[in-house]
Amino acid sequence: MQTWEQQKYLSKLPDAKGAAYNDRLWEYEDHCLPDTRVELRQKIMDWFEDPNGEYIFWLNGMAGTGKSTISRTVAWELAEKKRLAASFFFSRDHGDISHAGQFFTTIAAQLTRSLPVLRPLISQAIQEHSDIWNQRLSEQWKYLILDPLKNAPAQSIQLVVVIDALDECDSTDDIQMILKLLAQAKCLETIQLRVLVASRPETPILLGFRNFPRERYQDFVLHNIPPPIVNHDISIFFRRKLSSVKSEPGLSTTPWPGEPIIQRLVEKADGLFIYAATIYRFIRDDNYTPEDQLSVILEDHNTPPQSPTKHLDDMYTKLLQQSVVGSQIVRVDDHLAVRFRNIVGSIIILFDIMAAKEIAKLLHVRTIATTLASLRSVLSVPEDEDQPVRIFHPSFRDFLLDSHRCLDSRFLIDPKEAHITLFRNCIMVLAELRQDLCNLREPGVSVGDIPEHIIQRYIPAHIYYACRYWFHHFQLGNPIQEDMDRILRFLAQDFLHWLEALSLIREVSNGVLIVADLEMTLRVS
């Protein structure tokens, strides 16, 4: 097969945006500091280099213990050694990397770049199975990855696939299927494939590994590392990061914050690296002085001592009280809290990430920049308005949605209420649709012949999102009769316009599934 023919087939492979360790999405995420996590990183490298080692290394730990930072660092180190086969960083609120639909196709696409010898074999598989991305995960694994690796020209090489946050994949069945299929890598001989999996120790993953023969995987429990080792690494983080704050006006002539305070911060972190990272971002907030921010964190907390996340919850509460309402009067305080719940409550349950200006359009508000500006310690808010807003760590979402953890009702997010609010906003967006949305004036034109920039101009991100996800928010919300009336009006006035928009954004197949679910919903109601 000619090179141009190979490229024609390979270009069809769905390649999930944001999956790779070095994707633009993760550009400002932390890496391990050079002299931290030394023993663990060496342990992973020893596992990789041991020809008789287990085929899967499971790095598991509770929320906030630094799994993603370690995964990202190891991926970079393996790439430097030219031993990284592929990487997939799952994320619950990031569209195509929140599920397994494009998991194996993305791994295959990356393999064609890291191991060019596989290009003809994978392109041949696509030619023979033209709809492979719509087939079962087991067939995608077999035809796109396992068989090409088996049949590749003999060369003794060992590569690693890094999979981060597997617990954030939205289907427990898919999680267990992925683990089951990856275990088959043991049969590979000339090109050996090792897999590093990082996740929380949640039930679907525990069950998946329970079915493994013990010799096929090695596990390492992050939260079982002796506290002195973890505290040592966290203290290094605080010293390194806060040393840059010493150049701030008023702080340069005296040691700041000083070793006793460093140790208090380490104690409050309680082994959680996410605590340390969030505190640093909070202290660097340009709206307040570093000393004032630090004093907020060092205040005594009131979180029940029996809570396993007491320090983290206390930090999030204090941070929000300072950043959202500050010392505002009660009436303004309530207004700011309502605005916080509307904007941040929407961001944490979105099915895909969006830029701030697009979120504002979806929510029908003029701007959300003012609200987001004070939350940069927990939200990634790029200066470039075309880049997406996202939460730094899933523990923040978990905190806001849990009434047992978020004890300040001003910030507690009711997920059902947040979903139904987004549904109503999506329906309002769909009411703006019209016939010939892209002003083509050619009824018979093929979607494939329409330039992508034309579609994006007339169907920007907030319209795309509303078309794709409005019914999902309805299903997860707490609808009332008025919401059923909204759907009936939509069906009477905007249904055909919605179908046209779906065809333009190539989401008709998802539209069919929505219609089937909608029919059942209406029949029941």
Short mmCIF file of C-alpha atoms in Angstrom, two decimals:
data_model
loop_
_atom_site.label_atom_id
_atom_site.label_comp_id
_atom_site.label_asym_id
_atom_site.label_seq_id
_atom_site.Cartn_x
_atom_site.Cartn_y
_atom_site.Cartn_z
CA MET A 1 0.00 0.00 0.00
CA GLN A 2 1.38 3.40 -0.98
CA THR A 3 2.21 5.93 1.72
CA TRP A 4 -0.54 8.31 0.60
CA GLU A 5 -3.05 5.47 0.76
CA GLN A 6 -1.93 4.61 4.28
CA GLN A 7 -2.40 8.20 5.35
CA LYS A 8 -5.87 8.29 3.82
CA TYR A 9 -6.99 5.41 6.03
CA LEU A 10 -5.06 6.46 9.13
CA SER A 11 -6.57 9.95 9.00
CA LYS A 12 -9.96 8.36 9.62
CA LEU A 13 -8.95 7.10 13.05
CA PRO A 14 -10.84 9.01 15.78
CA ASP A 15 -8.13 10.62 17.93
CA ALA A 16 -9.62 11.98 21.18
CA LYS A 17 -8.68 15.59 21.82
CA GLY A 18 -6.86 16.04 25.11
CA ALA A 19 -5.93 12.37 25.56
CA ALA A 20 -2.16 12.64 25.13
CA TYR A 21 0.11 13.55 28.03
CA ASN A 22 1.55 16.50 26.07
CA ASP A 23 -1.72 17.86 24.72
CA ARG A 24 -2.25 21.63 24.88
CA LEU A 25 -4.97 20.95 27.46
CA TRP A 26 -2.38 19.88 30.06
CA GLU A 27 0.26 22.51 29.27
CA TYR A 28 0.20 24.21 32.68
CA GLU A 29 -0.26 21.12 34.82
CA ASP A 30 2.41 20.38 37.40
CA HIS A 31 5.18 17.82 37.02
CA CYS A 32 7.06 16.22 39.88
CA LEU A 33 9.84 18.45 41.16
CA PRO A 34 13.28 16.89 40.47
CA ASP A 35 13.90 15.73 44.04
CA THR A 36 10.37 14.55 44.87
CA ARG A 37 8.73 11.16 44.36
CA VAL A 38 12.23 9.87 43.65
CA GLU A 39 11.80 6.33 44.99
CA LEU A 40 8.42 5.83 43.33
CA ARG A 41 9.57 7.09 39.93
CA GLN A 42 12.58 4.82 40.14
CA LYS A 43 10.34 1.91 41.08
CA ILE A 44 8.25 2.51 37.95
CA MET A 45 11.38 2.68 35.78
CA ASP A 46 12.71 -0.53 37.35
CA TRP A 47 9.40 -2.22 36.55
CA PHE A 48 9.56 -1.01 32.95
CA GLU A 49 13.15 -2.13 32.41
CA ASP A 50 12.74 -5.57 34.03
CA PRO A 51 12.24 -8.06 31.15
CA ASN A 52 10.55 -10.46 33.57
CA GLY A 53 8.34 -7.86 35.23
CA GLU A 54 4.55 -7.82 35.32
CA TYR A 55 2.77 -6.46 32.25
CA ILE A 56 0.66 -3.90 34.10
CA PHE A 57 1.67 -1.49 36.85
CA TRP A 58 -1.33 -0.19 38.78
CA LEU A 59 -0.62 3.07 40.57
CA ASN A 60 -3.61 3.60 42.83
CA GLY A 61 -4.38 6.18 45.45
CA MET A 62 -7.10 8.29 46.96
CA ALA A 63 -8.12 11.66 45.51
CA GLY A 64 -5.41 14.30 45.77
CA THR A 65 -2.45 11.97 46.29
CA GLY A 66 -0.73 13.10 43.08
CA LYS A 67 -1.49 10.27 40.64
CA SER A 68 -1.90 12.45 37.56
CA THR A 69 1.25 14.45 38.30
CA ILE A 70 3.23 11.22 38.55
CA SER A 71 1.63 9.82 35.38
CA ARG A 72 2.43 13.00 33.47
CA THR A 73 6.02 13.04 34.72
CA VAL A 74 6.61 9.38 33.89
CA ALA A 75 5.10 9.85 30.43
CA TRP A 76 7.52 12.71 29.74
CA GLU A 77 10.47 10.64 30.98
CA LEU A 78 9.46 7.65 28.84
CA ALA A 79 9.01 9.88 25.81
CA GLU A 80 12.52 11.23 26.33
CA LYS A 81 13.78 7.65 26.27
CA LYS A 82 11.63 6.97 23.15
CA ARG A 83 9.82 4.26 25.07
CA LEU A 84 6.35 5.81 25.30
CA ALA A 85 3.94 3.97 23.02
CA ALA A 86 0.86 6.06 23.78
CA SER A 87 -1.01 7.82 26.57
CA PHE A 88 -4.63 8.42 27.45
CA PHE A 89 -5.55 10.81 30.26
CA PHE A 90 -9.21 10.33 31.13
CA SER A 91 -11.13 13.32 32.49
CA ARG A 92 -14.75 13.27 33.59
CA ASP A 93 -15.68 16.66 32.13
CA HIS A 94 -13.75 16.60 28.86
CA GLY A 95 -15.96 15.21 26.10
CA ASP A 96 -14.14 12.43 24.20
CA ILE A 97 -11.79 11.63 27.11
CA SER A 98 -14.63 11.10 29.58
CA HIS A 99 -15.57 7.75 28.00
CA ALA A 100 -13.98 4.80 26.22
CA GLY A 101 -15.58 5.36 22.81
CA GLN A 102 -12.31 6.59 21.29
CA PHE A 103 -9.89 4.93 23.69
CA PHE A 104 -8.45 2.22 21.46
CA THR A 105 -8.65 4.27 18.25
CA THR A 106 -6.65 7.01 19.99
CA ILE A 107 -4.06 4.53 21.26
CA ALA A 108 -3.79 3.13 17.72
CA ALA A 109 -3.39 6.63 16.23
CA GLN A 110 -0.58 7.40 18.67
CA LEU A 111 1.10 4.05 17.96
CA THR A 112 1.36 4.97 14.28
CA ARG A 113 3.41 8.00 15.34
CA SER A 114 5.56 6.38 18.04
CA LEU A 115 6.15 3.16 16.07
CA PRO A 116 5.98 3.90 12.31
CA VAL A 117 6.49 0.23 11.44
CA LEU A 118 2.85 -0.29 12.47
CA ARG A 119 1.46 2.23 9.97
CA PRO A 120 0.89 -0.19 7.06
CA LEU A 121 -0.60 -2.84 9.35
CA ILE A 122 -3.04 -0.48 11.07
CA SER A 123 -4.05 1.20 7.79
CA GLN A 124 -4.68 -2.26 6.33
CA ALA A 125 -6.90 -3.10 9.31
CA ILE A 126 -8.93 0.06 8.73
CA GLN A 127 -9.29 -0.78 5.04
CA GLU A 128 -10.60 -4.25 5.90
CA HIS A 129 -12.83 -3.03 8.74
CA SER A 130 -14.08 0.32 7.47
CA ASP A 131 -16.34 0.99 10.46
CA ILE A 132 -14.00 -0.39 13.12
CA TRP A 133 -14.55 2.68 15.37
CA ASN A 134 -18.21 1.72 15.65
CA GLN A 135 -17.47 -1.88 16.57
CA ARG A 136 -16.98 -3.40 20.00
CA LEU A 137 -13.97 -2.46 22.10
CA SER A 138 -12.67 -6.02 21.86
CA GLU A 139 -12.60 -5.82 18.06
CA GLN A 140 -10.96 -2.39 18.07
CA TRP A 141 -8.26 -3.77 20.38
CA LYS A 142 -7.72 -6.89 18.27
CA TYR A 143 -7.62 -5.37 14.80
CA LEU A 144 -6.07 -1.95 15.51
CA ILE A 145 -3.54 -2.82 18.21
CA LEU A 146 -2.99 -6.45 19.16
CA ASP A 147 -2.77 -8.00 15.66
CA PRO A 148 -0.55 -5.21 14.24
CA LEU A 149 1.83 -5.60 17.20
CA LYS A 150 1.88 -9.38 16.71
CA ASN A 151 2.52 -9.17 12.97
CA ALA A 152 5.00 -6.29 12.93
CA PRO A 153 8.52 -6.99 11.63
CA ALA A 154 10.62 -8.54 14.37
CA GLN A 155 12.40 -6.01 16.55
CA SER A 156 13.09 -6.48 20.23
CA ILE A 157 11.62 -3.42 21.88
CA GLN A 158 9.60 -2.68 24.98
CA LEU A 159 7.12 0.21 25.07
CA VAL A 160 4.72 1.60 27.66
CA VAL A 161 1.13 2.84 27.40
CA VAL A 162 0.28 5.33 30.18
CA ILE A 163 -3.39 5.48 31.22
CA ASP A 164 -4.31 8.08 33.81
CA ALA A 165 -7.54 8.48 35.82
CA LEU A 166 -9.16 5.31 34.51
CA ASP A 167 -11.76 5.73 37.27
CA GLU A 168 -13.05 8.81 35.43
CA CYS A 169 -14.20 6.74 32.46
CA ASP A 170 -18.00 7.01 32.56
CA SER A 171 -18.81 3.30 32.13
CA THR A 172 -17.89 0.69 34.74
CA ASP A 173 -18.35 -2.05 32.13
CA ASP A 174 -15.91 -0.31 29.78
CA ILE A 175 -13.36 0.05 32.60
CA GLN A 176 -13.38 -3.67 33.27
CA MET A 177 -13.32 -4.47 29.55
CA ILE A 178 -10.28 -2.24 29.01
CA LEU A 179 -8.39 -3.99 31.82
CA LYS A 180 -9.37 -7.41 30.50
CA LEU A 181 -8.15 -6.59 27.00
CA LEU A 182 -4.92 -4.94 28.11
CA ALA A 183 -4.00 -8.11 30.00
CA GLN A 184 -3.70 -9.82 26.60
CA ALA A 185 -0.52 -7.82 26.00
CA LYS A 186 1.27 -10.68 27.74
CA CYS A 187 1.15 -12.69 24.51
CA LEU A 188 3.26 -10.14 22.59
CA GLU A 189 6.84 -11.21 21.95
CA THR A 190 8.99 -9.08 19.64
CA ILE A 191 7.30 -5.78 20.50
CA GLN A 192 6.41 -5.98 24.16
CA LEU A 193 3.77 -3.67 25.55
CA ARG A 194 3.67 -2.62 29.19
CA VAL A 195 0.81 -0.60 30.68
CA LEU A 196 0.93 1.94 33.52
CA VAL A 197 -2.58 2.50 34.94
CA ALA A 198 -3.26 5.26 37.48
CA SER A 199 -6.63 5.46 39.23
CA ARG A 200 -8.50 5.70 42.47
CA PRO A 201 -9.10 2.26 44.04
CA GLU A 202 -12.78 2.23 43.08
CA THR A 203 -14.90 -0.92 42.88
CA PRO A 204 -14.98 -1.47 39.07
CA ILE A 205 -11.19 -1.29 38.91
CA LEU A 206 -10.70 -3.45 41.99
CA LEU A 207 -13.00 -6.06 40.43
CA GLY A 208 -11.16 -5.79 37.13
CA PHE A 209 -7.80 -6.52 38.73
CA ARG A 210 -9.28 -9.22 40.93
CA ASN A 211 -9.85 -11.29 37.78
CA PHE A 212 -6.19 -10.99 36.74
CA PRO A 213 -3.62 -13.71 37.33
CA ARG A 214 -1.33 -12.19 39.95
CA GLU A 215 1.76 -12.43 37.73
CA ARG A 216 0.22 -10.03 35.18
CA TYR A 217 0.14 -6.91 37.30
CA GLN A 218 1.99 -5.08 40.05
CA ASP A 219 0.26 -2.54 42.22
CA PHE A 220 1.49 0.37 44.27
CA VAL A 221 -0.74 2.14 46.79
CA LEU A 222 0.13 5.83 47.03
CA HIS A 223 -1.69 6.48 50.27
CA ASN A 224 0.29 3.69 51.95
CA ILE A 225 3.60 5.49 51.49
CA PRO A 226 5.00 6.26 54.96
CA PRO A 227 3.90 9.78 56.04
CA PRO A 228 7.47 11.06 56.63
CA ILE A 229 8.32 10.44 52.95
CA VAL A 230 5.15 12.15 51.67
CA ASN A 231 5.53 15.06 54.09
CA HIS A 232 9.14 15.51 53.01
CA ASP A 233 8.09 15.83 49.35
CA ILE A 234 5.24 18.22 50.20
CA SER A 235 7.59 20.39 52.28
CA ILE A 236 9.93 20.60 49.29
CA PHE A 237 7.01 21.69 47.14
CA PHE A 238 6.04 24.46 49.56
CA ARG A 239 9.63 25.71 49.93
CA ARG A 240 10.25 25.79 46.20
CA LYS A 241 6.94 27.34 45.20
CA LEU A 242 6.61 29.84 48.02
CA SER A 243 10.22 30.99 47.64
CA SER A 244 9.14 32.79 44.47
CA VAL A 245 6.66 34.79 46.55
CA LYS A 246 9.51 36.28 48.58
CA SER A 247 10.14 38.74 45.77
CA GLU A 248 6.74 40.30 46.43
CA PRO A 249 6.87 43.87 47.82
CA GLY A 250 7.13 43.87 51.60
CA LEU A 251 8.31 40.28 51.85
CA SER A 252 11.81 40.39 50.39
CA THR A 253 13.68 41.53 53.51
CA THR A 254 12.54 38.79 55.87
CA PRO A 255 12.37 35.00 55.60
CA TRP A 256 8.88 34.16 54.38
CA PRO A 257 6.85 32.24 55.24
CA GLY A 258 9.43 30.60 57.52
CA GLU A 259 10.00 26.98 58.48
CA PRO A 260 7.37 26.78 61.28
CA ILE A 261 4.65 27.90 58.87
CA ILE A 262 5.92 25.50 56.20
CA GLN A 263 5.51 22.67 58.70
CA ARG A 264 1.99 23.83 59.64
CA LEU A 265 1.03 23.79 55.95
CA VAL A 266 2.51 20.31 55.58
CA GLU A 267 0.44 19.12 58.55
CA LYS A 268 -2.71 20.63 57.05
CA ALA A 269 -2.00 18.98 53.70
CA ASP A 270 -2.27 15.63 55.49
CA GLY A 271 -0.52 13.78 52.66
CA LEU A 272 -2.54 15.38 49.84
CA PHE A 273 -0.54 17.01 47.07
CA ILE A 274 -3.68 18.66 45.70
CA TYR A 275 -3.90 20.59 48.97
CA ALA A 276 -0.38 21.93 48.50
CA ALA A 277 -0.92 22.86 44.85
CA THR A 278 -4.22 24.62 45.58
CA ILE A 279 -2.78 26.56 48.52
CA TYR A 280 0.06 27.82 46.34
CA ARG A 281 -2.34 29.07 43.65
CA PHE A 282 -4.50 30.68 46.35
CA ILE A 283 -1.58 32.54 47.91
CA ARG A 284 -0.50 33.83 44.50
CA ASP A 285 -3.92 35.40 43.84
CA ASP A 286 -3.26 38.90 42.50
CA ASN A 287 -6.36 40.31 44.19
CA TYR A 288 -4.92 39.91 47.71
CA THR A 289 -1.55 40.08 49.42
CA PRO A 290 0.25 36.75 50.00
CA GLU A 291 0.27 37.37 53.77
CA ASP A 292 -3.50 37.89 53.88
CA GLN A 293 -4.11 34.77 51.82
CA LEU A 294 -1.82 32.71 54.02
CA SER A 295 -3.53 33.93 57.18
CA VAL A 296 -6.89 32.72 55.83
CA ILE A 297 -5.48 29.22 55.36
CA LEU A 298 -3.83 29.12 58.79
CA GLU A 299 -7.05 29.91 60.67
CA ASP A 300 -8.51 27.09 62.74
CA HIS A 301 -11.09 24.98 60.94
CA ASN A 302 -14.44 23.61 62.06
CA THR A 303 -14.68 20.53 59.85
CA PRO A 304 -15.68 17.42 61.87
CA PRO A 305 -12.48 15.61 62.86
CA GLN A 306 -13.88 12.24 61.78
CA SER A 307 -14.00 13.33 58.13
CA PRO A 308 -11.17 11.69 56.10
CA THR A 309 -11.05 14.79 53.88
CA LYS A 310 -11.32 17.31 56.74
CA HIS A 311 -8.28 19.42 55.81
CA LEU A 312 -9.11 19.48 52.12
CA ASP A 313 -12.74 20.40 52.78
CA ASP A 314 -11.74 23.10 55.22
CA MET A 315 -9.34 24.54 52.66
CA TYR A 316 -11.97 24.62 49.90
CA THR A 317 -14.50 26.25 52.24
CA LYS A 318 -12.12 28.99 53.38
CA LEU A 319 -10.92 29.55 49.86
CA LEU A 320 -14.46 30.04 48.54
CA GLN A 321 -15.50 32.25 51.43
CA GLN A 322 -12.54 34.50 50.73
CA SER A 323 -12.68 34.41 46.93
CA VAL A 324 -16.44 34.52 46.29
CA VAL A 325 -18.00 36.67 48.99
CA GLY A 326 -15.09 38.13 51.00
CA SER A 327 -16.39 40.79 53.39
CA GLN A 328 -19.46 41.70 51.33
CA ILE A 329 -22.70 42.75 53.04
CA VAL A 330 -25.37 40.07 53.34
CA ARG A 331 -27.51 41.17 50.39
CA VAL A 332 -24.53 41.28 48.01
CA ASP A 333 -23.18 38.12 49.61
CA ASP A 334 -26.35 36.22 48.63
CA HIS A 335 -26.24 37.57 45.10
CA LEU A 336 -22.62 36.50 44.63
CA ALA A 337 -23.34 33.04 46.04
CA VAL A 338 -26.28 32.57 43.66
CA ARG A 339 -24.10 33.65 40.74
CA PHE A 340 -21.38 31.24 41.91
CA ARG A 341 -23.81 28.31 42.03
CA ASN A 342 -25.15 29.14 38.60
CA ILE A 343 -21.79 29.55 36.87
CA VAL A 344 -19.49 27.16 38.73
CA GLY A 345 -22.33 24.68 39.23
CA SER A 346 -22.68 24.56 35.46
CA ILE A 347 -18.94 24.26 34.80
CA ILE A 348 -18.50 21.25 37.09
CA ILE A 349 -21.30 19.23 35.44
CA LEU A 350 -20.74 20.16 31.78
CA PHE A 351 -20.24 17.09 29.61
CA ASP A 352 -17.49 18.87 27.70
CA ILE A 353 -15.14 21.75 28.37
CA MET A 354 -15.83 25.16 26.84
CA ALA A 355 -14.23 28.60 26.69
CA ALA A 356 -15.52 31.21 29.15
CA LYS A 357 -17.20 33.32 26.46
CA GLU A 358 -19.05 30.27 25.13
CA ILE A 359 -20.17 29.25 28.63
CA ALA A 360 -21.54 32.77 29.10
CA LYS A 361 -23.54 32.44 25.87
CA LEU A 362 -24.86 29.06 26.95
CA LEU A 363 -25.95 30.48 30.31
CA HIS A 364 -27.38 33.65 28.72
CA VAL A 365 -25.27 36.00 30.82
CA ARG A 366 -23.14 38.86 29.56
CA THR A 367 -19.89 37.58 31.04
CA ILE A 368 -18.59 35.12 33.62
CA ALA A 369 -15.09 36.60 33.73
CA THR A 370 -15.66 38.48 37.00
CA THR A 371 -16.79 35.36 38.82
CA LEU A 372 -13.96 33.23 37.43
CA ALA A 373 -11.23 35.80 38.10
CA SER A 374 -11.27 35.12 41.84
CA LEU A 375 -11.30 31.33 41.46
CA ARG A 376 -7.99 30.70 39.72
CA SER A 377 -6.77 28.55 42.60
CA VAL A 378 -9.39 25.88 41.80
CA LEU A 379 -10.24 26.62 38.15
CA SER A 380 -7.93 26.86 35.18
CA VAL A 381 -8.98 30.14 33.57
CA PRO A 382 -6.73 30.85 30.55
CA GLU A 383 -5.94 34.41 29.54
CA ASP A 384 -6.81 33.36 26.00
CA GLU A 385 -10.62 33.45 25.94
CA ASP A 386 -10.69 30.80 23.22
CA GLN A 387 -9.11 28.23 25.54
CA PRO A 388 -11.40 26.12 27.77
CA VAL A 389 -12.13 26.65 31.45
CA ARG A 390 -11.78 23.55 33.61
CA ILE A 391 -11.36 22.47 37.21
CA PHE A 392 -7.84 21.67 38.38
CA HIS A 393 -8.79 18.54 40.28
CA PRO A 394 -11.87 16.27 40.54
CA SER A 395 -11.80 16.60 44.34
CA PHE A 396 -13.17 20.15 43.98
CA ARG A 397 -16.19 18.86 42.06
CA ASP A 398 -16.67 16.08 44.60
CA PHE A 399 -16.59 18.64 47.42
CA LEU A 400 -19.16 20.98 45.87
CA LEU A 401 -21.63 18.16 45.18
CA ASP A 402 -21.46 16.50 48.62
CA SER A 403 -23.61 18.01 51.39
CA HIS A 404 -21.59 16.10 54.00
CA ARG A 405 -18.40 17.85 52.88
CA CYS A 406 -19.53 21.28 51.67
CA LEU A 407 -21.07 22.56 54.89
CA ASP A 408 -21.53 26.16 53.72
CA SER A 409 -24.84 26.03 51.86
CA ARG A 410 -23.91 29.09 49.79
CA PHE A 411 -21.53 26.96 47.76
CA LEU A 412 -23.25 23.56 47.80
CA ILE A 413 -24.32 22.51 44.30
CA ASP A 414 -27.48 20.43 43.84
CA PRO A 415 -26.61 18.32 40.77
CA LYS A 416 -30.22 17.75 39.73
CA GLU A 417 -30.97 21.45 39.93
CA ALA A 418 -27.79 22.28 38.03
CA HIS A 419 -28.65 19.80 35.28
CA ILE A 420 -32.20 21.02 34.82
CA THR A 421 -30.97 24.63 34.70
CA LEU A 422 -28.54 23.70 31.94
CA PHE A 423 -31.35 21.88 30.11
CA ARG A 424 -33.45 25.05 30.16
CA ASN A 425 -30.54 27.11 28.90
CA CYS A 426 -29.89 24.60 26.12
CA ILE A 427 -33.54 24.72 25.05
CA MET A 428 -33.30 28.51 24.85
CA VAL A 429 -30.25 28.16 22.60
CA LEU A 430 -32.05 25.65 20.36
CA ALA A 431 -34.87 28.17 19.91
CA GLU A 432 -32.35 30.33 18.04
CA LEU A 433 -31.87 27.70 15.33
CA ARG A 434 -33.39 28.27 11.91
CA GLN A 435 -33.61 26.69 8.49
CA ASP A 436 -30.41 26.81 6.40
CA LEU A 437 -28.42 27.70 9.49
CA CYS A 438 -25.15 28.14 7.58
CA ASN A 439 -26.68 30.31 4.82
CA LEU A 440 -25.72 27.77 2.16
CA ARG A 441 -28.78 28.40 -0.07
CA GLU A 442 -28.06 25.05 -1.70
CA PRO A 443 -30.46 22.42 -0.31
CA GLY A 444 -28.68 19.50 -1.94
CA VAL A 445 -25.13 20.25 -0.84
CA SER A 446 -23.26 17.43 0.92
CA VAL A 447 -22.10 18.04 4.47
CA GLY A 448 -18.66 16.79 3.49
CA ASP A 449 -18.37 19.62 0.95
CA ILE A 450 -19.00 22.37 3.52
CA PRO A 451 -15.76 23.95 4.80
CA GLU A 452 -15.25 23.36 8.51
CA HIS A 453 -14.73 27.06 9.24
CA ILE A 454 -18.19 27.80 7.80
CA ILE A 455 -19.81 25.29 10.15
CA GLN A 456 -17.88 26.63 13.16
CA ARG A 457 -18.87 30.21 12.29
CA TYR A 458 -22.58 29.48 12.30
CA ILE A 459 -22.55 26.70 14.90
CA PRO A 460 -20.14 27.90 17.61
CA ALA A 461 -19.35 25.86 20.71
CA HIS A 462 -22.39 26.84 22.80
CA ILE A 463 -24.81 25.90 20.00
CA TYR A 464 -22.92 22.66 19.34
CA TYR A 465 -23.11 21.84 23.05
CA ALA A 466 -26.85 22.55 23.28
CA CYS A 467 -27.57 20.40 20.22
CA ARG A 468 -25.48 17.53 21.56
CA TYR A 469 -26.34 17.45 25.26
CA TRP A 470 -29.70 19.13 25.99
CA PHE A 471 -31.54 15.86 26.58
CA HIS A 472 -28.77 14.39 28.75
CA HIS A 473 -29.19 17.30 31.15
CA PHE A 474 -32.96 16.78 31.13
CA GLN A 475 -32.52 13.10 32.07
CA LEU A 476 -30.23 13.93 35.00
CA GLY A 477 -32.26 16.89 36.26
CA ASN A 478 -35.39 17.28 38.36
CA PRO A 479 -37.91 18.36 35.68
CA ILE A 480 -41.31 19.82 36.42
CA GLN A 481 -44.36 20.07 34.17
CA GLU A 482 -43.07 23.32 32.64
CA ASP A 483 -40.00 21.43 31.42
CA MET A 484 -42.17 18.88 29.61
CA ASP A 485 -43.98 21.83 28.03
CA ARG A 486 -40.62 23.21 26.90
CA ILE A 487 -39.85 19.93 25.15
CA LEU A 488 -43.26 19.88 23.42
CA ARG A 489 -42.72 23.43 22.16
CA PHE A 490 -39.27 22.43 20.95
CA LEU A 491 -40.71 19.47 19.04
CA ALA A 492 -43.35 21.69 17.44
CA GLN A 493 -41.11 24.61 16.51
CA ASP A 494 -37.43 23.68 16.39
CA PHE A 495 -37.16 19.91 15.91
CA LEU A 496 -36.35 19.99 12.17
CA HIS A 497 -33.87 22.83 12.66
CA TRP A 498 -32.16 20.74 15.35
CA LEU A 499 -31.89 17.75 12.99
CA GLU A 500 -30.30 19.97 10.35
CA ALA A 501 -27.79 21.28 12.88
CA LEU A 502 -26.97 17.71 13.97
CA SER A 503 -26.24 16.74 10.38
CA LEU A 504 -23.90 19.75 10.00
CA ILE A 505 -21.92 18.84 13.13
CA ARG A 506 -21.98 15.12 12.20
CA GLU A 507 -23.93 14.06 15.28
CA VAL A 508 -26.99 12.51 13.63
CA SER A 509 -26.30 9.10 15.18
CA ASN A 510 -26.42 10.64 18.66
CA GLY A 511 -29.60 12.47 17.65
CA VAL A 512 -31.24 9.16 16.77
CA LEU A 513 -30.45 7.81 20.23
CA ILE A 514 -31.83 10.98 21.83
CA VAL A 515 -35.06 10.70 19.83
CA ALA A 516 -35.50 7.07 20.91
CA ASP A 517 -34.99 7.99 24.58
CA LEU A 518 -37.22 11.02 24.20
CA GLU A 519 -40.02 8.92 22.76
CA MET A 520 -39.87 6.60 25.76
CA THR A 521 -39.80 9.56 28.17
CA LEU A 522 -42.86 11.16 26.59
CA ARG A 523 -44.73 7.87 26.53
CA VAL A 524 -44.09 7.31 30.23
CA SER A 525 -44.99 10.87 31.20
#
